[in-house]
PDB file of C-alpha atoms and ligand atoms in Angstrom:
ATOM      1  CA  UNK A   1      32.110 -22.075  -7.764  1.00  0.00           C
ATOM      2  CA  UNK A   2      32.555 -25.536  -5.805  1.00  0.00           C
ATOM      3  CA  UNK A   3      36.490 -25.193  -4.305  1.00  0.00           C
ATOM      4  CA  UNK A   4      38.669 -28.245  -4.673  1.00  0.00           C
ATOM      5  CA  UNK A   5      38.910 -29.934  -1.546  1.00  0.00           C
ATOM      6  CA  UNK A   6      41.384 -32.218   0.214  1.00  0.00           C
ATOM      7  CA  UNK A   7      41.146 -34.183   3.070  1.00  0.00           C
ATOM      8  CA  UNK A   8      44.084 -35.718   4.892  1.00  0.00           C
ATOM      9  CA  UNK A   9      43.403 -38.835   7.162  1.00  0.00           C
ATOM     10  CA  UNK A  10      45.623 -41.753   9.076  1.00  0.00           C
ATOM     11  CA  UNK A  11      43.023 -43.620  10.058  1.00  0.00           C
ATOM     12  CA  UNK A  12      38.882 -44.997  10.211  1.00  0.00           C
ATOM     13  CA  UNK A  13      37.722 -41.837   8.274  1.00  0.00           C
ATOM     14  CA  UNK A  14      34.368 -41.054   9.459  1.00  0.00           C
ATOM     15  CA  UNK A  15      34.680 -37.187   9.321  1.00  0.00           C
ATOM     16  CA  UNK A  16      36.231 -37.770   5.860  1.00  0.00           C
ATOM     17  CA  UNK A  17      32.499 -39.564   5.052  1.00  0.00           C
ATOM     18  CA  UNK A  18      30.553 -37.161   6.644  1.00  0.00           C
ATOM     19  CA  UNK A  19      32.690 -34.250   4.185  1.00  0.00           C
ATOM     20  CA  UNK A  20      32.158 -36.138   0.907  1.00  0.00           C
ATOM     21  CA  UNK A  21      28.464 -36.720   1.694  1.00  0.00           C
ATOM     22  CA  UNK A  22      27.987 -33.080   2.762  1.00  0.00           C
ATOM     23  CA  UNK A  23      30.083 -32.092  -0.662  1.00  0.00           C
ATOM     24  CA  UNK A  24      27.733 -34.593  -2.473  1.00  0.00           C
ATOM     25  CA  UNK A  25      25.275 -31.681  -2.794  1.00  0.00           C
ATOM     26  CA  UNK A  26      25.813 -29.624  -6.180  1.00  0.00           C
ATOM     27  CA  UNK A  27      25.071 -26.481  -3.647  1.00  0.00           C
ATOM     28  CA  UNK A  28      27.873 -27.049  -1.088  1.00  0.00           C
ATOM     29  CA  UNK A  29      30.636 -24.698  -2.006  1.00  0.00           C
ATOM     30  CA  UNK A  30      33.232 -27.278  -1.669  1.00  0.00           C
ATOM     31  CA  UNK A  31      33.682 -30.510  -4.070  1.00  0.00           C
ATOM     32  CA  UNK A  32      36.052 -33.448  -2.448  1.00  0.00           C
ATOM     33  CA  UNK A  33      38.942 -33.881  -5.216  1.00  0.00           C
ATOM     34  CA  UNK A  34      41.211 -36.081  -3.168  1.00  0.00           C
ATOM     35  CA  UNK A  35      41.732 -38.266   0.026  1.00  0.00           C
ATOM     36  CA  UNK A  36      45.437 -38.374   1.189  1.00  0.00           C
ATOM     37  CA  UNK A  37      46.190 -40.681   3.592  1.00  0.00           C
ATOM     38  CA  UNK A  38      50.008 -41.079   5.173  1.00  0.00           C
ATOM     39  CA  UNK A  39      49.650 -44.773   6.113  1.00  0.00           C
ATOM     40  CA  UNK A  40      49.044 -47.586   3.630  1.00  0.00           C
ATOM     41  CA  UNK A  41      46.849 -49.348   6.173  1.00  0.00           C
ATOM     42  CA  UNK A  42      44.214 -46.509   7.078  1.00  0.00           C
ATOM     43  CA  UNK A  43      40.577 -48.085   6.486  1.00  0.00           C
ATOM     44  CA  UNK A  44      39.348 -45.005   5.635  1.00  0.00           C
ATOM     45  CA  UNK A  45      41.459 -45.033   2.315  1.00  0.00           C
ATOM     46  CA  UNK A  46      38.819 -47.342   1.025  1.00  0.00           C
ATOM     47  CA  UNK A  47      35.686 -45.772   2.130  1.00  0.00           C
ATOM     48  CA  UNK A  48      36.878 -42.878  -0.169  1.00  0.00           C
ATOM     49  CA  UNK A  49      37.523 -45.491  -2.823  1.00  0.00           C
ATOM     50  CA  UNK A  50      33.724 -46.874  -2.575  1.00  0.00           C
ATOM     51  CA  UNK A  51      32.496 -43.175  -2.467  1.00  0.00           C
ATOM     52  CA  UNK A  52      34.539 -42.850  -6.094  1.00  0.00           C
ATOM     53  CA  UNK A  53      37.233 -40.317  -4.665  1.00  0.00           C
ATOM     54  CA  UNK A  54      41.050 -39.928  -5.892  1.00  0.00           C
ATOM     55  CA  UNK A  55      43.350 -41.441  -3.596  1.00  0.00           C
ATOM     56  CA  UNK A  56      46.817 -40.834  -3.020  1.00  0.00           C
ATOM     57  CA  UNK A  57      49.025 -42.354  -0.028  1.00  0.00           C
ATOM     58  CA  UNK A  58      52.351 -40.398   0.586  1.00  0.00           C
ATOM     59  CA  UNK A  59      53.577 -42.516   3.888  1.00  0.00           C
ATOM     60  CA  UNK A  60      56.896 -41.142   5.552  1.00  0.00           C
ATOM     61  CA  UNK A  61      58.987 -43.906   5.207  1.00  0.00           C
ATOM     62  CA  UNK A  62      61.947 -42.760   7.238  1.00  0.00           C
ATOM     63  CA  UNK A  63      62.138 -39.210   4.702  1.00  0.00           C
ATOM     64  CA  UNK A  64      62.647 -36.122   6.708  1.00  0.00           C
ATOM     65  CA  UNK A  65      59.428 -34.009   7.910  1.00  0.00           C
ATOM     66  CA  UNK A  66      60.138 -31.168   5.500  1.00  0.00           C
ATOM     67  CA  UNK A  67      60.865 -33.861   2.466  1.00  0.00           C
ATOM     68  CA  UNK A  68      57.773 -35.668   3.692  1.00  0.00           C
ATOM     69  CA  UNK A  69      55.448 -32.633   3.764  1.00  0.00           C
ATOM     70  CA  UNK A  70      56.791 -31.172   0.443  1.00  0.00           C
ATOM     71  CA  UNK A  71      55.551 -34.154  -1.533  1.00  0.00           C
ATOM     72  CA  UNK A  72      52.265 -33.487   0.364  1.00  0.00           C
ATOM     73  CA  UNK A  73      52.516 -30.004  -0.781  1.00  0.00           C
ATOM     74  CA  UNK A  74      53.185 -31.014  -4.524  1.00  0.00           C
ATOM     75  CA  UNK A  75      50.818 -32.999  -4.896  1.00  0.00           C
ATOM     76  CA  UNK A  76      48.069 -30.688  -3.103  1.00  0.00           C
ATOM     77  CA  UNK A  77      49.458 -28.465  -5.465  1.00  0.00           C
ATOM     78  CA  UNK A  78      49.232 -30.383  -8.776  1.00  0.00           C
ATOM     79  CA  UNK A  79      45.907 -31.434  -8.180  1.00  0.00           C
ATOM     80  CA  UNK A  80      44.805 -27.492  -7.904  1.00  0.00           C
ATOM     81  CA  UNK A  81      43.570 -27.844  -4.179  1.00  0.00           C
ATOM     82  CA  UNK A  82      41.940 -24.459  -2.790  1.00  0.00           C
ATOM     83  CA  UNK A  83      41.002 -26.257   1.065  1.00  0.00           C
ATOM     84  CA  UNK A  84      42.489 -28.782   3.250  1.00  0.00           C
ATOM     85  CA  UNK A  85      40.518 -30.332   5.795  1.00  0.00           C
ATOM     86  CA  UNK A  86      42.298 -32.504   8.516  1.00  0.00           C
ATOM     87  CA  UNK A  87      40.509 -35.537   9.440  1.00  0.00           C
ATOM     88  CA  UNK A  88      42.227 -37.804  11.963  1.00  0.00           C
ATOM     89  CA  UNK A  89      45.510 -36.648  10.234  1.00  0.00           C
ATOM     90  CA  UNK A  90      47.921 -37.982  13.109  1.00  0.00           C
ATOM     91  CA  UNK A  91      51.206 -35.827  12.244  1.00  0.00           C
ATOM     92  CA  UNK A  92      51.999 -32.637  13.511  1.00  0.00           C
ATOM     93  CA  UNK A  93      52.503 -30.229  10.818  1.00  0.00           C
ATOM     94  CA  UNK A  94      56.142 -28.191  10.522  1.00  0.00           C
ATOM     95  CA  UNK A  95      55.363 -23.987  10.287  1.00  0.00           C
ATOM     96  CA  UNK A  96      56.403 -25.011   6.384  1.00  0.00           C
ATOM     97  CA  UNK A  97      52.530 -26.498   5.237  1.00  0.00           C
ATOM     98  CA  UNK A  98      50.841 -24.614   7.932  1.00  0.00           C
ATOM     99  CA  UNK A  99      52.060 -21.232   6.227  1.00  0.00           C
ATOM    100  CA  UNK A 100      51.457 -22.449   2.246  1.00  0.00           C
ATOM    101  CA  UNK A 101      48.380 -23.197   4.030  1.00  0.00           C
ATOM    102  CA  UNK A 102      47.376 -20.550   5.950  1.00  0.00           C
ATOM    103  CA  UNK A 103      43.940 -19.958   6.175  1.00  0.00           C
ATOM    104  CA  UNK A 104      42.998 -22.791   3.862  1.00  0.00           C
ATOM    105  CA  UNK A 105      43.429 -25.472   6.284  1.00  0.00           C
ATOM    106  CA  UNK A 106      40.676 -26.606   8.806  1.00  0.00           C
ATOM    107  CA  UNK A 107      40.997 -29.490  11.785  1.00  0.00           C
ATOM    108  CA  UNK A 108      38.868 -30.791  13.847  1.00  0.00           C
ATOM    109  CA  UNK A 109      39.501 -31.714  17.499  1.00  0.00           C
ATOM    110  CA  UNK A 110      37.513 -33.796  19.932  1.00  0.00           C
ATOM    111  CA  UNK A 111      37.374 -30.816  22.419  1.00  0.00           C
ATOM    112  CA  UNK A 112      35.852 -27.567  22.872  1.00  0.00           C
ATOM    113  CA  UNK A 113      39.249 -25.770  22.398  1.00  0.00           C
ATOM    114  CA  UNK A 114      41.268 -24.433  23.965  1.00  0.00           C
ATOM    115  CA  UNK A 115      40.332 -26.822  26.587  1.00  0.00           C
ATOM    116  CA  UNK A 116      42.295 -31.017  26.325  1.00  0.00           C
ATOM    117  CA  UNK A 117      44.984 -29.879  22.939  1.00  0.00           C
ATOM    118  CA  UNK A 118      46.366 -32.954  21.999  1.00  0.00           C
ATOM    119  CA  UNK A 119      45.655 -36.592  22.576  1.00  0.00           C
ATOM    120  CA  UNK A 120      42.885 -38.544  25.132  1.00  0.00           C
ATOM    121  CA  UNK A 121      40.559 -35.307  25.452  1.00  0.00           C
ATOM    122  CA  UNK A 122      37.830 -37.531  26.002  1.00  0.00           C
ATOM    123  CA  UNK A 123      39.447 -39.677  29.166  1.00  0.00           C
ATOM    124  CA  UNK A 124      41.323 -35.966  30.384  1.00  0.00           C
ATOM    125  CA  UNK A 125      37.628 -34.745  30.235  1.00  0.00           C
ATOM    126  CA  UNK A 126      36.064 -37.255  32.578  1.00  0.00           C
ATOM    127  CA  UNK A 127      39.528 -36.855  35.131  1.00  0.00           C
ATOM    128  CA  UNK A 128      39.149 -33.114  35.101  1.00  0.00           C
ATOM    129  CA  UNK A 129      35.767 -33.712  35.734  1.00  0.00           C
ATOM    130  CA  UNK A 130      34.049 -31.005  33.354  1.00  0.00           C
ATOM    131  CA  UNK A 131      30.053 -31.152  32.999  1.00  0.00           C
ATOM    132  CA  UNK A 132      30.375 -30.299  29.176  1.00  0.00           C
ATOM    133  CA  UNK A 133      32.923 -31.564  26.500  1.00  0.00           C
ATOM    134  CA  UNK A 134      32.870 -31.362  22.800  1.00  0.00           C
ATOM    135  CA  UNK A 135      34.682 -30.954  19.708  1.00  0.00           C
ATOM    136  CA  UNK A 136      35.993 -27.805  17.578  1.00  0.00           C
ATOM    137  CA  UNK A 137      36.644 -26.901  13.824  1.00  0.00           C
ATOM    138  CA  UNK A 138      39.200 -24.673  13.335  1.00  0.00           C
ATOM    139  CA  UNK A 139      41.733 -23.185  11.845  1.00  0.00           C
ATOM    140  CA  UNK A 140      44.987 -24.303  11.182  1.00  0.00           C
ATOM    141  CA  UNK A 141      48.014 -22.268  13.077  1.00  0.00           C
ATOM    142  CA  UNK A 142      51.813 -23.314  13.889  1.00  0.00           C
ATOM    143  CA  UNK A 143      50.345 -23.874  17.426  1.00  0.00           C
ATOM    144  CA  UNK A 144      48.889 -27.408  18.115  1.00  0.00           C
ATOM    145  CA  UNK A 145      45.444 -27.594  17.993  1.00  0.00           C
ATOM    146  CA  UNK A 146      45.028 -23.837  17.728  1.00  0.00           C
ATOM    147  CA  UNK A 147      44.105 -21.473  15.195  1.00  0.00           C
ATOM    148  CA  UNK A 148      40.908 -19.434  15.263  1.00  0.00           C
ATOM    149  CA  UNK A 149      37.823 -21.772  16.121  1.00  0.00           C
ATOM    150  CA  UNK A 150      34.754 -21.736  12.946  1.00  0.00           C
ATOM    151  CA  UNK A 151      32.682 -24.169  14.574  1.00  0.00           C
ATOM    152  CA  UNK A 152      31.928 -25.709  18.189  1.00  0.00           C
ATOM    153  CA  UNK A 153      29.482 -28.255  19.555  1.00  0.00           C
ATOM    154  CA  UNK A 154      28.901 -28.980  23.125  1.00  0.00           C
ATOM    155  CA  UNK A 155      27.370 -31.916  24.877  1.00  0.00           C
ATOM    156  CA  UNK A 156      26.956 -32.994  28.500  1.00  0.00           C
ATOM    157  CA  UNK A 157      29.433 -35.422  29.932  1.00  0.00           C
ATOM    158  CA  UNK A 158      26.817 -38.174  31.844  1.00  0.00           C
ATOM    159  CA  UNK A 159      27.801 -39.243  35.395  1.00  0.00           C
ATOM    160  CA  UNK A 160      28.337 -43.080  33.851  1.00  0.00           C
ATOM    161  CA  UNK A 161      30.364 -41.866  30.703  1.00  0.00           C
ATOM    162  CA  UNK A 162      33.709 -43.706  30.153  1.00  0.00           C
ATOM    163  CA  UNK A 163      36.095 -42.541  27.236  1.00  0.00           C
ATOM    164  CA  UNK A 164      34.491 -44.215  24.950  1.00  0.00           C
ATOM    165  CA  UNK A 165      30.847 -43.752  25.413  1.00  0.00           C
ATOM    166  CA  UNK A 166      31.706 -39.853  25.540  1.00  0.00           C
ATOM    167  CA  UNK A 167      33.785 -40.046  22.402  1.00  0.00           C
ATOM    168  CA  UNK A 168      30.615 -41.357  20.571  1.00  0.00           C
ATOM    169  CA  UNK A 169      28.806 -38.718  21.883  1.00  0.00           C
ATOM    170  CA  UNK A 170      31.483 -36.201  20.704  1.00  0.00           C
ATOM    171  CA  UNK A 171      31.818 -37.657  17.312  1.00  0.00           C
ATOM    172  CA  UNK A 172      27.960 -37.121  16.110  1.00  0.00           C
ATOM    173  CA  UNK A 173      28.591 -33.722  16.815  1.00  0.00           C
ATOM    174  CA  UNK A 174      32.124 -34.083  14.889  1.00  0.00           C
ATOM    175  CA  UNK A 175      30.203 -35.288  12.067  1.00  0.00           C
ATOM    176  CA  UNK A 176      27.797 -32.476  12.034  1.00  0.00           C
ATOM    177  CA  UNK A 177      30.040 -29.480  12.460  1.00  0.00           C
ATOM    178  CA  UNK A 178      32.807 -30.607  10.302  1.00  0.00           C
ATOM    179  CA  UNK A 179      30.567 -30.115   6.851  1.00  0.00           C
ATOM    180  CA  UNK A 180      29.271 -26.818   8.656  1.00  0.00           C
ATOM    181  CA  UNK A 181      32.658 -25.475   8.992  1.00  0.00           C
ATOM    182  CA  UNK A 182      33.574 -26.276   5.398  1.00  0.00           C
ATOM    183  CA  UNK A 183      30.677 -24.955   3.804  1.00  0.00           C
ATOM    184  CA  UNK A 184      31.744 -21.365   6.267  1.00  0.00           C
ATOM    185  CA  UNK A 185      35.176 -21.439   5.267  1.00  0.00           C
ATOM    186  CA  UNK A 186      34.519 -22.375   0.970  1.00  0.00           C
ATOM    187  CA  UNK A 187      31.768 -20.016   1.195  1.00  0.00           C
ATOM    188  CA  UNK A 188      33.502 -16.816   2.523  1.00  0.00           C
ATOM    189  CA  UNK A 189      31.891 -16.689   4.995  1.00  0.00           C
ATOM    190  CA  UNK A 190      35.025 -16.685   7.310  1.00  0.00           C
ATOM    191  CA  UNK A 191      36.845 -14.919   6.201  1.00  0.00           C
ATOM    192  CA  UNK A 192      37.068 -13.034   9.580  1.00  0.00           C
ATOM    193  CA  UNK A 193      36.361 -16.490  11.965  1.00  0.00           C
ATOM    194  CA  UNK A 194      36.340 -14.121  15.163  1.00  0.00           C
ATOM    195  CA  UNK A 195      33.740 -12.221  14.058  1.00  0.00           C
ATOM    196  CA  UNK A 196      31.804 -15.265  12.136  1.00  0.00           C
ATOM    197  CA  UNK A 197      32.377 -18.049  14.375  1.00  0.00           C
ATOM    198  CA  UNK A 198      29.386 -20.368  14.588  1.00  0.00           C
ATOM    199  CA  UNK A 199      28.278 -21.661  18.031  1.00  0.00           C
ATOM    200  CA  UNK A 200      26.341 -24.665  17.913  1.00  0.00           C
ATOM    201  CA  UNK A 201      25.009 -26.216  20.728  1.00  0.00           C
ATOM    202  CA  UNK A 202      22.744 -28.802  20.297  1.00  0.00           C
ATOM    203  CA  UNK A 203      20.746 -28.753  23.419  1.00  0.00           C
ATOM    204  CA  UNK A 204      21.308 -32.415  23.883  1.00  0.00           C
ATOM    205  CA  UNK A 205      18.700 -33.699  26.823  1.00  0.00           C
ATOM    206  CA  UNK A 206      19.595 -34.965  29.804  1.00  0.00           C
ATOM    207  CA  UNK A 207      18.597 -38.610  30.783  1.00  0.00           C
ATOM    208  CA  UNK A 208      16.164 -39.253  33.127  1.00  0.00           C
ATOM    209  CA  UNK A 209      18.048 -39.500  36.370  1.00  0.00           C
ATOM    210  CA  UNK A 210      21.076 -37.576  35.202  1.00  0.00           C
TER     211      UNK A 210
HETATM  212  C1  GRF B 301      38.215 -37.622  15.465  1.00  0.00           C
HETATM  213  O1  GRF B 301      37.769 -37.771  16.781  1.00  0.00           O
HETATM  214  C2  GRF B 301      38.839 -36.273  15.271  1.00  0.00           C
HETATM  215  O2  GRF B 301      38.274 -35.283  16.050  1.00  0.00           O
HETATM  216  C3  GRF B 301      40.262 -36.512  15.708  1.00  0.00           C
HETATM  217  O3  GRF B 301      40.570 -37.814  15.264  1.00  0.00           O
HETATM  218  C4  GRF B 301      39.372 -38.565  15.148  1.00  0.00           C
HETATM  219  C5  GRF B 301      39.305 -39.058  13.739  1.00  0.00           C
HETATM  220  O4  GRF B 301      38.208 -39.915  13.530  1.00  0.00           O
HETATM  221  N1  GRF B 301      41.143 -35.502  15.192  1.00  0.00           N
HETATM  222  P1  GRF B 301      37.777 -40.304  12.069  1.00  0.00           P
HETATM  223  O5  GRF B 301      39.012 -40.897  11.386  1.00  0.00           O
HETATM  224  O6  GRF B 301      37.305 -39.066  11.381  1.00  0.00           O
HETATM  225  O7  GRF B 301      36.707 -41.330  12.216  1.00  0.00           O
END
């Protein structure tokens, strides 16, 4: 049984890519039935065209948060949607979707939660001055960037690293632990994320001199 997936983006998409070519194997558990984008302009609206998924664009448009999320909702609804991945989704979600959704909606966040919630992890990393940063899958709660954690990667923050270099570093892992988390979640098996959790550390090496 694949479960109908959808993933909600603003933006460049690349976790949304990295889902639909995970999802592009008849064995994942989890097929990609729609991309839903809230802005018009988001460039990763037509890397899901090219890779031959259903679009839909519900912008805001000056509507209320709960009018705005209940066409979201609908439509989720209509097209018989089991999961809901976050991908670069850039609004903060009212307790309304986050309880329809309860435990069938995943993010992912560019830190190893609960360190850096919210926005610039990857330039808060480098001020706080941490040796490892990385990125999280997890589960959707009323809390920002909360929710219990199904996947975590780790990798060393380099003594040259700016924001940017370190986000690139971050975002392999993104791209690798997203599909993982997915294929846990559709799959059952976490069902109980405490207890199933999957730590992933890809023992990244060191450069020579580092
Ligand atoms: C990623 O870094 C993700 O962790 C964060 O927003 C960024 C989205 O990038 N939530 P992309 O649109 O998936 O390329």
């Amino acid at each position: 049984m694949r479960h109908r997936t959808a993933i909600l983006i603003s933006g460049r998409g690349s976790n949304m890519l990295a889902l639909i070519s995970a999802a592009a194997d008849p064995a994942f558990p989890a097929e990609i039935a729609l991309v839903l984008s809230n802005r018009v302009s988001a460039p990763g609206l037509a890397l899901a065209v090219k890779a031959g998924i259903p679009t839909a664009i519900i912008e805001r448009n000056g509507a209320t948060r709960e009018c705005h999320e209940a066409a979201i909702d609908g439509i989720l609804r209509r097209q018989e949607i089991a999961f809901v991945c976050l991908a670069g989704y850039m609004r903060v979600l009212s307790p309304f979707l986050v309880q329809r959704w309860e435990r069938r909606m995943l993010n992912i966040h560019p830190s190893l939660l609960p360190a850096f919630p919210g926005l610039d992890t990857h330039a808060r990393a480098l001020a706080a001055g941490v040796k490892l940063h990385g990125c999280t899958v997890h589960l959707v709660s009323e809390e920002l960037d909360d929710g219990p954690i199904i996947a975590q990667a780790a990798v060393p923050v380099l003594p040259d690293d700016t924001p940017e270099t370190l986000a690139t570093r971050v975002l392999t892992q993104e791209h690798r632990i997203y599909p993982l988390a997915l294929r846990l979640v559709a799959g059952g098996s976490a069902a109980h994320p405490g207890a199933d959790a999957a730590l992933l550390n890809p023992l990244p090496t060191a450069r020579p001199g580092s």
